Short mmCIF file of C-alpha atoms in Angstrom, two decimals:
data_model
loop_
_atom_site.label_atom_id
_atom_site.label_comp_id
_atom_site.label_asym_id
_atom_site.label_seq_id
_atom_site.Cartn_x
_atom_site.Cartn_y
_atom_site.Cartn_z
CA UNK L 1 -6.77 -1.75 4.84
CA UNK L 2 -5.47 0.95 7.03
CA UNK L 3 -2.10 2.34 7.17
CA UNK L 4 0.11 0.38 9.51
CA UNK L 5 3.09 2.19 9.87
CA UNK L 6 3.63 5.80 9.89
CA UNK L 7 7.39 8.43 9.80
CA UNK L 8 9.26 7.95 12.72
CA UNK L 9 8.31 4.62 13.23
CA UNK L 10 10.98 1.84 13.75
CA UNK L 11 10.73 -1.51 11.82
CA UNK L 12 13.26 -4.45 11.20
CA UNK L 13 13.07 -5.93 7.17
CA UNK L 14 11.75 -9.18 7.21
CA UNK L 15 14.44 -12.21 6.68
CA UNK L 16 13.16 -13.88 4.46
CA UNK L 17 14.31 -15.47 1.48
CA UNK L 18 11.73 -17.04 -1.04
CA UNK L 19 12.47 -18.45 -4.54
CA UNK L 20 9.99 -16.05 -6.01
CA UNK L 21 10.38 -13.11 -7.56
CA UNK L 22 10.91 -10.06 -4.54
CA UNK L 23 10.91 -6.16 -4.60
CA UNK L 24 12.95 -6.35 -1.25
CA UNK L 25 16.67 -6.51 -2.03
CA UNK L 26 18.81 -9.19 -0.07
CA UNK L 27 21.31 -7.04 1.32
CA UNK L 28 18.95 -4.95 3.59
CA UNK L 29 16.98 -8.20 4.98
CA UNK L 30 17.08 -8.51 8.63
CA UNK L 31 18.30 -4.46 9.03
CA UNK L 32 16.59 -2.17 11.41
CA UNK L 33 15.41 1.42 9.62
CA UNK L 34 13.29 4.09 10.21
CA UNK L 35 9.71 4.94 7.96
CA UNK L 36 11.19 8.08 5.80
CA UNK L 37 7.72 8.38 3.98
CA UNK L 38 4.73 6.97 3.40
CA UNK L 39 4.58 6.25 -0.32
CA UNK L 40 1.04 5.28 -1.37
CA UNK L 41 -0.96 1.70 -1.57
CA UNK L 42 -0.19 0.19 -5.16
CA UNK L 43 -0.63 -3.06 -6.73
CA UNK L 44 1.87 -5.78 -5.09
CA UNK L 45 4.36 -6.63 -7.65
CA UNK L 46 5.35 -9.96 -6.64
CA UNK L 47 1.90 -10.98 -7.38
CA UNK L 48 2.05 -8.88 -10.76
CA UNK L 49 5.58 -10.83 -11.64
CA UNK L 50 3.50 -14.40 -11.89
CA UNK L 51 0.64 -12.51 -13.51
CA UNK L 52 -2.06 -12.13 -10.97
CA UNK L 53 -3.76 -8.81 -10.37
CA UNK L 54 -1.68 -7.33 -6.92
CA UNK L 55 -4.28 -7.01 -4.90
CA UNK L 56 -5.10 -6.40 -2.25
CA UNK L 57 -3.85 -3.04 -2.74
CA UNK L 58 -0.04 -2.95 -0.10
CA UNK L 59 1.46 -0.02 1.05
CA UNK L 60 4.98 1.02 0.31
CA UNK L 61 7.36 2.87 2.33
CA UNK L 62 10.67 5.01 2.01
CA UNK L 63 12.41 3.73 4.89
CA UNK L 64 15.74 4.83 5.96
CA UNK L 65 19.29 3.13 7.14
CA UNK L 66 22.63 3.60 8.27
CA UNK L 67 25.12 2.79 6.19
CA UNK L 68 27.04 1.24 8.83
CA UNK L 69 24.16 -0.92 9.83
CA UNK L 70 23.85 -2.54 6.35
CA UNK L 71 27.27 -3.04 5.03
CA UNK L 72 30.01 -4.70 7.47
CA UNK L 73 33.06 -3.07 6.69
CA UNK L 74 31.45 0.17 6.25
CA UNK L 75 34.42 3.25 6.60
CA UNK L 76 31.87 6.08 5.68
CA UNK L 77 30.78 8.77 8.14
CA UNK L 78 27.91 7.15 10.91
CA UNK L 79 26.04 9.74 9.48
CA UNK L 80 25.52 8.40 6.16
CA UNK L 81 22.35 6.87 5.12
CA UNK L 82 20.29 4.27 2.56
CA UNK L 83 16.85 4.76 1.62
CA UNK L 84 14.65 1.52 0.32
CA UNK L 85 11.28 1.24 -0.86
CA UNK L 86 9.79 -1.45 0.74
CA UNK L 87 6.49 -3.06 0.78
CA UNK L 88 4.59 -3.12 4.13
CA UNK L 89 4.56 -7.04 3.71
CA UNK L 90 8.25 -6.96 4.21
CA UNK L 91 8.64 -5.05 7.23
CA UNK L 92 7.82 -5.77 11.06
CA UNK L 93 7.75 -3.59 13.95
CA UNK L 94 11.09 -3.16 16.51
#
């Protein structure tokens, strides 16, 4: 499995919202960010939650936000930023 997404690259956090057990917090579902880093391939930890072994291997990704994209009544400089890691399952490109 080869690298899909790389820095620089825009992606939107897929919205979805499954009864399982998720890495990908709620609040930043749906939000457009940018790849920060590229993190590594590890073990996917939904699968490890129900006890299974995580493979295949995913990769994970430091991606970036703006504050003022994620939280509504946001009163912080524009400049201001989030960072998530998120699993490549999770994201989508823009």
């Amino acid at each position: 499995m080869s690298q899909y997404f790389s820095v620089g690259d825009r992606v939107i956090v897929r919205a979805l919202y499954p009864l399982s057990h998720t890495r990908t917090p709620f609040y930043i579902r749906g939000k457009v960010g940018v790849i920060e880093r590229v993190l590594g391939k590890y073990p996917n930890p939904e699968a490890l939650a129900y006890g299974q072994d995580g493979f295949p291997l995913r990769f994970l990704y430091c991606v970036g936000f703006q504050q003022s994209h994620v939280w509504v009544d946001y009163t912080g400089s524009p400049e201001d930023t989030l960072t998530v890691d998120i699993y490549e399952h999770w994201l989508e490109p823009v």
